[in-house]
Coordinates of C-alpha atoms in Angstrom, one line a residue:
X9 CA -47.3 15.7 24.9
X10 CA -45.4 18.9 26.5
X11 CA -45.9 17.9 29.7
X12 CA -44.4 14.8 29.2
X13 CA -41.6 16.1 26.8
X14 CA -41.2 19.2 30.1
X15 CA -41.4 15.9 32.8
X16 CA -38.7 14.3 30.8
X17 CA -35.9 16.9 30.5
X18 CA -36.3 17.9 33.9
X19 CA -35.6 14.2 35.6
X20 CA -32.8 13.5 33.1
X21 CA -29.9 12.8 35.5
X22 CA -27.1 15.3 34.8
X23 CA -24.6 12.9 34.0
X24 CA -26.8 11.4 31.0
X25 CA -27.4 15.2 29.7
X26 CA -23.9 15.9 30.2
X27 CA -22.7 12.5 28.5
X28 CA -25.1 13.5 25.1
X29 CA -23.4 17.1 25.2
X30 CA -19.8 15.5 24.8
X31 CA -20.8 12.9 22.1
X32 CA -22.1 15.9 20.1
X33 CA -19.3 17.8 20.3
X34 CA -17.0 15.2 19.5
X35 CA -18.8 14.1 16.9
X36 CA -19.4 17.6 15.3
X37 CA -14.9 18.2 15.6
X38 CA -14.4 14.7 13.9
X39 CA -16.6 15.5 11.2
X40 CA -14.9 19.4 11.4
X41 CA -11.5 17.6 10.7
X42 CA -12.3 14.4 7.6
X43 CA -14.8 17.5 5.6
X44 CA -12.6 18.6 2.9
X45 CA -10.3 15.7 2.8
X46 CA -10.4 12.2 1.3
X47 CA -11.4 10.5 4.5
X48 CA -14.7 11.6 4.0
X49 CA -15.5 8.7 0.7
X50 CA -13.3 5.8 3.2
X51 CA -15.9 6.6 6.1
X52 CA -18.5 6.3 3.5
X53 CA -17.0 2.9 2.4
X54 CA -17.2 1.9 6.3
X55 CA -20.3 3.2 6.7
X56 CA -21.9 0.6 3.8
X57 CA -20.2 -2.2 5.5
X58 CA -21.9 -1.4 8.8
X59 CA -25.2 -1.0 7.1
X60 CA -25.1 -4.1 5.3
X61 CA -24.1 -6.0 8.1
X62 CA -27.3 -4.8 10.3
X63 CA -29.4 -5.7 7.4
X64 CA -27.7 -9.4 6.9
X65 CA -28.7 -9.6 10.3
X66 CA -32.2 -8.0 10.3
X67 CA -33.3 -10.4 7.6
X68 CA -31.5 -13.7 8.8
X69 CA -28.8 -14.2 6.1
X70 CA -27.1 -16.1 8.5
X71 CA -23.7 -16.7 6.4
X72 CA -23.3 -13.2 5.1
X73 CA -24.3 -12.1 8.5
X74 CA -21.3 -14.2 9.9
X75 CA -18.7 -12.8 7.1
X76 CA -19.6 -9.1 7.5
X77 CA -19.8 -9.8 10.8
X78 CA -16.5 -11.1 11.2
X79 CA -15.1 -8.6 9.1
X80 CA -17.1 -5.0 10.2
X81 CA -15.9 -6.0 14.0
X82 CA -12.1 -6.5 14.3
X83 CA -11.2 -5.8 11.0
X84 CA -13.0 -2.4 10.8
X85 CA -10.5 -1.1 13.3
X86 CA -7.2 -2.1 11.4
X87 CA -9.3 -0.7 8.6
X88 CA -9.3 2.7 10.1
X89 CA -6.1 2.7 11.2
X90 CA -4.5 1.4 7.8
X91 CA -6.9 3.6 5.7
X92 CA -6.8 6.6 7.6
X93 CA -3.5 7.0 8.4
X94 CA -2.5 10.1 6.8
X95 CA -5.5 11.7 8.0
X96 CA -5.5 11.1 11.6
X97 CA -2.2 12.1 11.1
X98 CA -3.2 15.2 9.6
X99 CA -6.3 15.5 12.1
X100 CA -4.5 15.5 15.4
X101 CA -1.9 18.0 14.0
X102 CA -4.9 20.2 13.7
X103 CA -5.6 19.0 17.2
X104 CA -2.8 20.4 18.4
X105 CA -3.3 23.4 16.9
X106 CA -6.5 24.0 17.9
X107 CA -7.4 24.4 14.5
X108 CA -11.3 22.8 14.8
X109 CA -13.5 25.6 13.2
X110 CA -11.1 25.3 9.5
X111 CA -13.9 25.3 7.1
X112 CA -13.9 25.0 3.2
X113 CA -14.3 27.5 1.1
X114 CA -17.2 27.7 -1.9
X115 CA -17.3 25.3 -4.9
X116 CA -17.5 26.7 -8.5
X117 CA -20.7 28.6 -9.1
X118 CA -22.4 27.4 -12.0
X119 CA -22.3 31.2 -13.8
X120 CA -18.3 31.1 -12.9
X121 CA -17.2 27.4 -14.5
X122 CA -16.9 28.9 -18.2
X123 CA -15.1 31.8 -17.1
X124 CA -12.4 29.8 -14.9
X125 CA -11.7 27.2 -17.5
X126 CA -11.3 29.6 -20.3
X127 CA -8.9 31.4 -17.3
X128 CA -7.3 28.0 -16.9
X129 CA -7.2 27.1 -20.8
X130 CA -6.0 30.5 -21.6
X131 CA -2.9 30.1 -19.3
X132 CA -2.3 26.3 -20.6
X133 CA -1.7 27.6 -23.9
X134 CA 0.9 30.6 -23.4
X135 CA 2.5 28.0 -21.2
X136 CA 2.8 25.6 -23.6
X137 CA 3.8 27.9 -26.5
X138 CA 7.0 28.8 -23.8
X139 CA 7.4 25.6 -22.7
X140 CA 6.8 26.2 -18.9
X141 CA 5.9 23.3 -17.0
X142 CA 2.7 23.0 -14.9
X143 CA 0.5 21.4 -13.0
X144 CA -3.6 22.7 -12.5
X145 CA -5.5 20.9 -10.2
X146 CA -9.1 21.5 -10.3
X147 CA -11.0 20.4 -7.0
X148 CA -14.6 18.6 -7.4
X149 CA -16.6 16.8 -5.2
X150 CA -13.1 15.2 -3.2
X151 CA -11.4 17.5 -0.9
X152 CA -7.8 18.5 -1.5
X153 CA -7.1 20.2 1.9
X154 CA -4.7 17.6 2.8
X155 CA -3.1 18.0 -0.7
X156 CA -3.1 21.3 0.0
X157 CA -1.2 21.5 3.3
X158 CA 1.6 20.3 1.5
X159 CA 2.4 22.9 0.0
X160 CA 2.6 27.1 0.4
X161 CA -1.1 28.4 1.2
X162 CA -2.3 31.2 -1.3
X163 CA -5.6 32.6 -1.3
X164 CA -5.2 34.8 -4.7
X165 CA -7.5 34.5 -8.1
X166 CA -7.4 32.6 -11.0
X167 CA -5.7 34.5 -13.4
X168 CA -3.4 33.7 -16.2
X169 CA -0.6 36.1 -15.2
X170 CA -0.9 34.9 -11.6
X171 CA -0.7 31.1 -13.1
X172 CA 2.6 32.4 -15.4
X173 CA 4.1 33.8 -12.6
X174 CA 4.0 30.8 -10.0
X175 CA 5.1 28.4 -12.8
X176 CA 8.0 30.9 -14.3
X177 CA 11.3 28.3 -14.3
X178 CA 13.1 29.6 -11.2
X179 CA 10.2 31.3 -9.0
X180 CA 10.1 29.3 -5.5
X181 CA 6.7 28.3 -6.6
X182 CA 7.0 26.7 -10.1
X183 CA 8.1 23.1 -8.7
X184 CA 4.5 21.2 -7.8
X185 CA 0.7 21.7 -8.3
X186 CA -1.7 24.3 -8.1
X187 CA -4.9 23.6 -6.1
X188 CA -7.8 25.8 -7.2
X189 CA -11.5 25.8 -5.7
X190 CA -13.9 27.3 -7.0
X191 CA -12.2 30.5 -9.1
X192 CA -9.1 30.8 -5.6
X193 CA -5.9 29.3 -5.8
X194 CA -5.6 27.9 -2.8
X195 CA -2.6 26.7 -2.8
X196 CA 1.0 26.3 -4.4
X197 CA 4.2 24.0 -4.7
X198 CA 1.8 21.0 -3.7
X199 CA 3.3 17.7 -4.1
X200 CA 0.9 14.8 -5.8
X201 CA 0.8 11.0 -5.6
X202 CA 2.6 9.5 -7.8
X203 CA 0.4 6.6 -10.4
X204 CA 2.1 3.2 -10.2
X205 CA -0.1 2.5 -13.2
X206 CA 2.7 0.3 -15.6
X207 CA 0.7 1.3 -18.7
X208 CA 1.8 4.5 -19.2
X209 CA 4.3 5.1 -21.6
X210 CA 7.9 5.7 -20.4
X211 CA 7.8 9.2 -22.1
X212 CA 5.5 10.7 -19.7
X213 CA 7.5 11.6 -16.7
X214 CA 7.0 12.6 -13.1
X215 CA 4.7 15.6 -13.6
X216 CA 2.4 13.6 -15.9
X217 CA 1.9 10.4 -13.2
X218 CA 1.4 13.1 -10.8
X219 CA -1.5 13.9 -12.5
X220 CA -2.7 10.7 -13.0
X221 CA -2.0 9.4 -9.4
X222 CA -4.3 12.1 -8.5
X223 CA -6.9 11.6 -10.8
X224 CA -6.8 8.0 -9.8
X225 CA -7.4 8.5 -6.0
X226 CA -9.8 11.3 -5.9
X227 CA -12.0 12.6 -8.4
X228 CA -10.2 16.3 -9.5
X229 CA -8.9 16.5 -12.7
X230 CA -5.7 17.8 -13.6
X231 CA -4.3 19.9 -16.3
X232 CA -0.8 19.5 -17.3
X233 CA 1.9 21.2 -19.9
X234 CA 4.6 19.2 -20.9
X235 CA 7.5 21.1 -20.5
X236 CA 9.3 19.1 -22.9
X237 CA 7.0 18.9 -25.6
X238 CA 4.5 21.8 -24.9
X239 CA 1.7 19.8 -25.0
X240 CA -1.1 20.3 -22.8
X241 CA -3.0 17.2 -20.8
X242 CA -5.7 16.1 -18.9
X243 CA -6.4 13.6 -16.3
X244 CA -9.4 13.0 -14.4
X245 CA -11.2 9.7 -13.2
X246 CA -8.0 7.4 -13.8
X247 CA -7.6 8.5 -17.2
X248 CA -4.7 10.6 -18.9
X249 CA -5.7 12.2 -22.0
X250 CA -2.7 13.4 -23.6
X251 CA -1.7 15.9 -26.3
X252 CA -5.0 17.9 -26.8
X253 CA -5.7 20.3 -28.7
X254 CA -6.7 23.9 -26.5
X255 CA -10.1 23.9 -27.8
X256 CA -10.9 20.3 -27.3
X257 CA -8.9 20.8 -23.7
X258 CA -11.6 23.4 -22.6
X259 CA -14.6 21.3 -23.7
X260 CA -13.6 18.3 -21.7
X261 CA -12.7 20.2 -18.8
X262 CA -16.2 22.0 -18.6
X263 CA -18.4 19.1 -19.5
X264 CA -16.4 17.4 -16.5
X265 CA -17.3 20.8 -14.1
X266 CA -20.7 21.1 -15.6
X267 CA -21.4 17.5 -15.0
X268 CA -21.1 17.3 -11.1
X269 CA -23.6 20.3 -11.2
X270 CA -26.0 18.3 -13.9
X271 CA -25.9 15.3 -11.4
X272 CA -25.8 17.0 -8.1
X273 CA -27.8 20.1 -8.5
X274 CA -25.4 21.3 -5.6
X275 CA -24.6 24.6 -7.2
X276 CA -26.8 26.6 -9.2
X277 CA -30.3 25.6 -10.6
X278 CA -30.4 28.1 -13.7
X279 CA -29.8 26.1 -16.7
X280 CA -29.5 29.2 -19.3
X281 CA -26.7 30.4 -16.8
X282 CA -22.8 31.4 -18.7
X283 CA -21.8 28.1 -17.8
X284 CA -23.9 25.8 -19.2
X285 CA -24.3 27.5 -22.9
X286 CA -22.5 24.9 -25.5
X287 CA -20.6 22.8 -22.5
X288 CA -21.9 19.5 -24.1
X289 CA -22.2 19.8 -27.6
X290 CA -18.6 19.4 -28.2
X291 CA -17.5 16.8 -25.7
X292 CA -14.3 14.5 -27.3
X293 CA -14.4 11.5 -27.2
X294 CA -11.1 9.5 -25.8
X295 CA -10.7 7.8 -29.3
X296 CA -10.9 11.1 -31.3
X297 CA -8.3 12.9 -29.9
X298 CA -5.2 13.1 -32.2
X299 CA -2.1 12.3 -31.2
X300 CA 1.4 12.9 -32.4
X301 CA 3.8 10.6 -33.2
X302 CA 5.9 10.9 -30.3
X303 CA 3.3 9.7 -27.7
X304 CA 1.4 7.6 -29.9
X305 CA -0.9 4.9 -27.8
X306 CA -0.9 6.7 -25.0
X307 CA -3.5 9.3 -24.9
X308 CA -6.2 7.8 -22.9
X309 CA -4.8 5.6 -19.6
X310 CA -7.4 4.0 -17.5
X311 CA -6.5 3.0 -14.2
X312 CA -9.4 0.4 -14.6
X313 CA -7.7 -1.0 -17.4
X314 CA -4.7 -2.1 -15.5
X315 CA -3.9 -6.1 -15.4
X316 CA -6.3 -7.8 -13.0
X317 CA -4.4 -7.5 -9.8
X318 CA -5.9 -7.9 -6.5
X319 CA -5.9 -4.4 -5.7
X320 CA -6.8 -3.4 -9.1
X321 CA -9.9 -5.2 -8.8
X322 CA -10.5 -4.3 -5.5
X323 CA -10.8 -1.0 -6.5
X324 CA -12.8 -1.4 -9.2
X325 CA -15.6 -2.9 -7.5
X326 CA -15.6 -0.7 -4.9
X327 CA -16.0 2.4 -7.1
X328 CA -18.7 0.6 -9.4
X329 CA -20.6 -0.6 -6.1
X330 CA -20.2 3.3 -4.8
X331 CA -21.8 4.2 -7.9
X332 CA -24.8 1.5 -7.7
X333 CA -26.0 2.9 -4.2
X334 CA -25.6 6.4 -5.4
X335 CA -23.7 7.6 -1.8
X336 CA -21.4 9.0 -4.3
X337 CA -18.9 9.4 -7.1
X338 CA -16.6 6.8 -6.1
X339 CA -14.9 4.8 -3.0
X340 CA -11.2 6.3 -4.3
X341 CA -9.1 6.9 -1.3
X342 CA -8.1 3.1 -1.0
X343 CA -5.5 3.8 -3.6
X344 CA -3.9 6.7 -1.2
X345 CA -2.3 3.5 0.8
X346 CA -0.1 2.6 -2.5
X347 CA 0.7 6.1 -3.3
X348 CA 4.0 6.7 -4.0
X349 CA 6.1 10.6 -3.1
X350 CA 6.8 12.5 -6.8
X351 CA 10.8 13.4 -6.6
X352 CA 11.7 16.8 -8.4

């Protein structure tokens, strides 16, 4: 078997050998430039359609062969083009620069999620109680980087005085998000997507559809403070809870942390660890949380719950098919193409 692997390599012609190495690298850059950004669950999405196509064919399903067919072919490449368009943008400014060998940083470490959130929590409330605005986003699976080049790059710890300090009124940071990974703030003054969902109430302004238009096209979730009002939010998977209570805040937030670690196992695999003690024994539920008078009816806001409009459903069945074949949390980024620019 040697001898024939050894008689192989060396009557490989040059120009095959030399066509593999380039495929590889190119390969290895375009998956360089999509990791961290939302490209990465559209490709997925592609990916599916490919697959189930081949196997239409494989096993003679003539008329779904045809239709996936007919649509994996010419339509996959307006698909790219139209889906992708902010990151191929993104990806051949990084061209330019040269900029291949950007990697993430780490996720949250199990033994760190309690400490960040109570971090994060802890900065919510002497926020609200000066009414500061702010917005917290909190990256999961989804990554931000292209949220992230919107704004000023940081680098710097979570900590609540560094959190009061960027969101002071009048600080050249305090208009935008935070992006934070892991226990780093990454990143400052980022701008959001605005929701275009019509069900939320006309007293929630820009900063609070920021949130949600976030939460509705990746899977981060997103802690807000009313500057108005004081009151401190949360949005995550299409929903907006609204006016919660600190303590009920931090449960949510970790049972939502704790949960991609219970369902991945991506990092940490001690279960008496800091993070996990008492994360799910007080989970709210949406229809428990109290709300004040003056937002009424709209603490919980599902983007799923929207009226039945082509795209609406669309999306929906995308994310619940996602979720059936387990490739991930959710096919998310096709709301990015009706993403609208928050104003200040």
């Amino acid at each position: 078997m040697l001898k024939g692997v050894t008689h192989f390599v060396t009557n490989l012609p040059w120009q095959a050998a030399f066509d593999v190495l380039i495929s590889t690298v190119i390969i290895y850059y375009v998956i360089m430039l999509i990791k961290g950004t939302r490209a990465v669950q559209l490709a997925w999405g592609l990916v599916l359609l490919f697959l189930f196509a081949r196997i239409a064919d494989w096993v003679e399903f003539r008329t779904l062969s045809l239709l996936l067919g007919t649509i994996a072919t010419p339509g996959a490449t307006v698909a790219i083009v139209i889906l992708f368009y902010p990151e191929l943008r993104h990806a051949l400014e990084e061209v330019g620069r040269g900029r291949f060998w950007a990697m993430r940083g780490l996720m949250l470490r199990r033994e760190d999620v309690s400490a960040v959130v109570d971090e994060l929590i802890e900065t919510a409330q002497r926020l609200s109680q000066r009414r500061f605005g702010a917005l917290m986003v909190i990256e999961r699976d989804d990554g931000l980087d292209d949220i992230a080049t919107t704004g000023t790059a940081l680098g710097a710890t979570v900590t609540p005085r560094l959190l009061e300090t960027i969101f002071y009124p009048g600080t050249p940071l305090h208009d935008g998000a935070v992006i934070i990974r892991g226990n780093e703030v990454i990143a400052a003054e980022c701008v959001l997507p605005l929701s275009d969902n019509s069900r939320i109430s006309s007293s929630l302004h820009t900063r609070h559809r920021a949130a949600l238009g976030l939460a509705e096209t990746t899977d981060a979730a997103v802690l807000v403070v009313s500057e108005e009002t004081g009151n401190i939010s949360l949005a995550y998977d299409g929903r907006l809870l609204t006016a919660l209570r600190p303590e009920v805040a931090r449960d949510k937030l970790l049972s939502l942390l704790q949960r991609d670690e219970s369902l991945e196992g991506r990092r940490g695999n001690d279960p008496g660890s800091a993070g996990g003690k008492g994360a799910g024994s007080a989970t709210p539920k949406e229809e428990a949380i109290p709300e004040p008078p003056e937002v009424a009816g709209v603490a919980a806001v599902s983007a799923l719950e929207e009226p039945r409009t082509l795209r609406g459903m669309l999306y929906s069945g995308l994310r619940r098919a996602r979720g059936l074949f387990g490739i991930g949390n959710r096919v998310s980024g096709l709301r990015s193409l009706f993403r609208g620019e928050p104003s200040d």
